PDB file of C-alpha atoms in Angstrom:
ATOM      1  CA  MET A1288     -35.774 -16.326  34.013  1.00 52.00           C
ATOM      2  CA  GLY A1289     -37.199 -13.365  31.687  1.00 58.00           C
ATOM      3  CA  ARG A1290     -34.498 -10.620  33.633  1.00 68.00           C
ATOM      4  CA  ILE A1291     -31.338 -12.297  32.615  1.00 72.00           C
ATOM      5  CA  TYR A1292     -32.193 -12.017  29.251  1.00 82.00           C
ATOM      6  CA  PRO A1293     -31.298  -8.400  28.531  1.00 81.00           C
ATOM      7  CA  VAL A1294     -28.726  -8.563  30.686  1.00 81.00           C
ATOM      8  CA  ILE A1295     -27.061 -11.196  28.094  1.00 83.00           C
ATOM      9  CA  GLN A1296     -28.603  -8.641  26.183  1.00 85.00           C
ATOM     10  CA  LEU A1297     -26.286  -6.631  26.967  1.00 85.00           C
ATOM     11  CA  ALA A1298     -22.813  -8.309  27.902  1.00 89.00           C
ATOM     12  CA  LEU A1299     -23.067 -10.015  24.952  1.00 90.00           C
ATOM     13  CA  PRO A1300     -21.836  -7.103  21.689  1.00 91.00           C
ATOM     14  CA  PHE A1301     -19.142  -5.843  25.260  1.00 92.00           C
ATOM     15  CA  ALA A1302     -17.674  -9.398  25.749  1.00 93.00           C
ATOM     16  CA  VAL A1303     -17.109  -9.640  21.562  1.00 94.00           C
ATOM     17  CA  LEU A1304     -16.416  -6.491  21.404  1.00 94.00           C
ATOM     18  CA  GLY A1305     -13.408  -7.290  24.662  1.00 94.00           C
ATOM     19  CA  ILE A1306     -12.472 -10.243  22.499  1.00 94.00           C
ATOM     20  CA  LEU A1307     -11.138  -8.199  19.490  1.00 94.00           C
ATOM     21  CA  VAL A1308      -9.051  -5.882  21.632  1.00 93.00           C
ATOM     22  CA  LEU A1309      -6.978  -8.370  22.957  1.00 90.00           C
ATOM     23  CA  LEU A1310      -6.679 -10.601  19.563  1.00 88.00           C
ATOM     24  CA  LEU A1311      -5.941  -7.493  18.374  1.00 87.00           C
ATOM     25  CA  ARG A1312      -3.727  -6.249  20.499  1.00 83.00           C
ATOM     26  CA  TRP A1313      -1.752  -9.629  20.380  1.00 78.00           C
ATOM     27  CA  THR A1314      -1.771  -9.599  16.416  1.00 76.00           C
ATOM     28  CA  TRP A1315      -0.293  -6.271  16.096  1.00 75.00           C
ATOM     29  CA  SER A1316       1.804  -6.518  18.891  1.00 71.00           C
ATOM     30  CA  PRO A1317       5.428  -4.473  19.134  1.00 70.00           C
ATOM     31  CA  ARG A1318       7.215  -7.106  20.944  1.00 67.00           C
ATOM     32  CA  LYS A1319      10.014  -9.240  18.611  1.00 62.00           C
ATOM     33  CA  GLY A1320       9.080 -12.425  18.066  1.00 62.00           C
ATOM     34  CA  ARG A1321       5.681 -12.372  19.350  1.00 60.00           C
ATOM     35  CA  SER A1322       3.574  -9.950  15.762  1.00 61.00           C
ATOM     36  CA  LEU A1323       1.942 -11.766  13.166  1.00 63.00           C
ATOM     37  CA  VAL A1324       2.054  -9.176  11.289  1.00 67.00           C
ATOM     38  CA  PRO A1325       5.521  -9.596   8.394  1.00 72.00           C
ATOM     39  CA  ARG A1326       7.923  -6.770  10.080  1.00 72.00           C
ATOM     40  CA  THR A1327       9.204  -3.671   6.855  1.00 78.00           C
ATOM     41  CA  PRO A1328      11.933  -5.545   4.990  1.00 78.00           C
ATOM     42  CA  ARG A1329      15.481  -3.504   5.753  1.00 82.00           C
ATOM     43  CA  ARG A1330      18.196  -3.407   3.155  1.00 85.00           C
ATOM     44  CA  GLY A1331      21.485  -5.715   3.990  1.00 85.00           C
ATOM     45  CA  ALA A1332      25.118  -5.561   3.105  1.00 86.00           C
ATOM     46  CA  PRO A1333      25.923  -8.186   0.675  1.00 84.00           C
ATOM     47  CA  ASP A1334      27.192 -11.025   2.949  1.00 84.00           C
ATOM     48  CA  GLU A1335      24.196 -10.486   5.689  1.00 84.00           C
ATOM     49  CA  TYR A1336      21.402 -12.819   3.439  1.00 82.00           C
ATOM     50  CA  GLY A1337      22.279 -15.773   4.740  1.00 85.00           C
ATOM     51  CA  LEU A1338      23.669 -19.027   2.687  1.00 88.00           C
ATOM     52  CA  LEU A1339      22.895 -17.321  -0.677  1.00 91.00           C
ATOM     53  CA  VAL A1340      25.874 -15.999  -2.037  1.00 92.00           C
ATOM     54  CA  ALA A1341      26.520 -12.681  -4.939  1.00 92.00           C
ATOM     55  CA  VAL A1342      27.676 -13.829  -7.588  1.00 93.00           C
ATOM     56  CA  ALA A1343      27.560 -10.292 -10.036  1.00 91.00           C
ATOM     57  CA  ALA A1344      26.301  -7.069  -9.702  1.00 91.00           C
ATOM     58  CA  PRO A1345      23.639  -6.261 -12.179  1.00 91.00           C
ATOM     59  CA  ALA A1346      24.412  -2.357 -13.033  1.00 88.00           C
ATOM     60  CA  ASP A1347      20.675  -2.299 -15.268  1.00 90.00           C
ATOM     61  CA  ASP A1348      17.058  -3.622 -16.281  1.00 90.00           C
ATOM     62  CA  THR A1349      19.337  -5.090 -18.725  1.00 92.00           C
ATOM     63  CA  GLU A1350      22.316  -5.961 -17.862  1.00 91.00           C
ATOM     64  CA  THR A1351      19.589  -7.821 -15.118  1.00 91.00           C
ATOM     65  CA  GLY A1352      17.560  -9.557 -17.536  1.00 92.00           C
ATOM     66  CA  ARG A1353      20.546 -10.504 -19.973  1.00 92.00           C
ATOM     67  CA  LEU A1354      22.975 -12.486 -16.601  1.00 92.00           C
ATOM     68  CA  THR A1355      19.221 -13.776 -14.879  1.00 92.00           C
ATOM     69  CA  ALA A1356      18.366 -15.570 -18.679  1.00 93.00           C
ATOM     70  CA  ARG A1357      21.685 -16.934 -18.569  1.00 92.00           C
ATOM     71  CA  LEU A1358      21.546 -18.567 -14.928  1.00 93.00           C
ATOM     72  CA  ASP A1359      17.706 -19.601 -16.173  1.00 92.00           C
ATOM     73  CA  ALA A1360      19.593 -21.611 -19.232  1.00 91.00           C
ATOM     74  CA  ALA A1361      22.366 -23.050 -16.907  1.00 90.00           C
ATOM     75  CA  GLY A1362      19.782 -24.284 -14.807  1.00 92.00           C
ATOM     76  CA  ILE A1363      21.266 -22.678 -11.900  1.00 93.00           C
ATOM     77  CA  ARG A1364      18.499 -20.968  -8.796  1.00 93.00           C
ATOM     78  CA  TRP A1365      18.642 -17.074  -7.996  1.00 94.00           C
ATOM     79  CA  THR A1366      17.936 -13.920  -6.482  1.00 92.00           C
ATOM     80  CA  LEU A1367      17.568 -10.764  -6.950  1.00 92.00           C
ATOM     81  CA  VAL A1368      18.217  -8.379  -4.306  1.00 91.00           C
ATOM     82  CA  ASP A1369      18.282  -4.775  -3.117  1.00 89.00           C
ATOM     83  CA  THR A1370      21.544  -4.379  -1.248  1.00 90.00           C
ATOM     84  CA  THR A1371      22.871  -1.337   1.105  1.00 89.00           C
ATOM     85  CA  GLN A1372      25.717  -1.574  -1.794  1.00 90.00           C
ATOM     86  CA  GLY A1373      23.433  -2.174  -4.699  1.00 89.00           C
ATOM     87  CA  ARG A1374      21.487  -4.207  -6.551  1.00 91.00           C
ATOM     88  CA  ARG A1375      23.300  -8.230  -6.466  1.00 92.00           C
ATOM     89  CA  LEU A1376      22.530 -11.213  -7.996  1.00 93.00           C
ATOM     90  CA  MET A1377      22.721 -14.361  -5.275  1.00 93.00           C
ATOM     91  CA  VAL A1378      23.232 -17.845  -5.909  1.00 94.00           C
ATOM     92  CA  TRP A1379      23.027 -21.043  -3.204  1.00 94.00           C
ATOM     93  CA  PRO A1380      26.674 -21.597  -2.365  1.00 93.00           C
ATOM     94  CA  ASP A1381      26.784 -24.885  -4.446  1.00 94.00           C
ATOM     95  CA  ALA A1382      26.323 -23.300  -7.247  1.00 92.00           C
ATOM     96  CA  ALA A1383      28.554 -20.496  -6.763  1.00 92.00           C
ATOM     97  CA  PRO A1384      31.475 -21.530  -8.647  1.00 93.00           C
ATOM     98  CA  SER A1385      29.700 -21.700 -11.661  1.00 92.00           C
ATOM     99  CA  ALA A1386      27.876 -19.398 -11.224  1.00 92.00           C
ATOM    100  CA  ARG A1387      30.495 -17.136 -11.590  1.00 92.00           C
ATOM    101  CA  ARG A1388      32.190 -19.144 -14.338  1.00 91.00           C
ATOM    102  CA  LEU A1389      29.471 -18.931 -16.941  1.00 90.00           C
ATOM    103  CA  LEU A1390      28.870 -14.668 -15.730  1.00 89.00           C
ATOM    104  CA  ARG A1391      32.153 -14.155 -16.174  1.00 83.00           C
ATOM    105  CA  ASP A1392      32.446 -14.324 -19.331  1.00 72.00           C
ATOM    106  CA  THR A1393      30.024 -11.278 -19.643  1.00 61.00           C
ATOM    107  CA  GLY A1394      32.152  -9.218 -17.353  1.00 57.00           C
ATOM    108  CA  ALA A1395      29.484  -8.981 -14.677  1.00 53.00           C
ATOM    109  CA  ALA A1396      31.384 -11.519 -11.636  1.00 52.00           C
ATOM    110  CA  PRO A1397      32.895  -9.825  -8.667  1.00 54.00           C
TER     111      PRO A1397
END
C-alpha cells in the first residue's frame, strides 16, 4: 500500500496538466462556432448590421454629439458604427422615419 502513493503523487500533476491542456485547446479552438473567445469585430457595409437602419452619416465627433443629443432628447435609441463607408448612426426600423424627420433639418439624414 505504501508504494501506491508515490505513483499517485507522480501521476496527479500530469493528469491535472492534461486536463488544463484539453480545456485550453477547447477554449481557443479555431473551428467556427466552437471557440469561447470572441472574434475581433470586422467592419461591414451599412446594410450588414441586421435590423439596424442607417439614418445619418456624421462627418466628425462634434456632429455626432449634436445628432445623438437630438435623438436622445426625442427618446430614440441609437448606436454608432464604423462601416466600410464611414461612420453611421443606426436606429431600429420602427424609429427610422421619426429619426430621419428629426435629423432632416440638420442636413445629416441620408
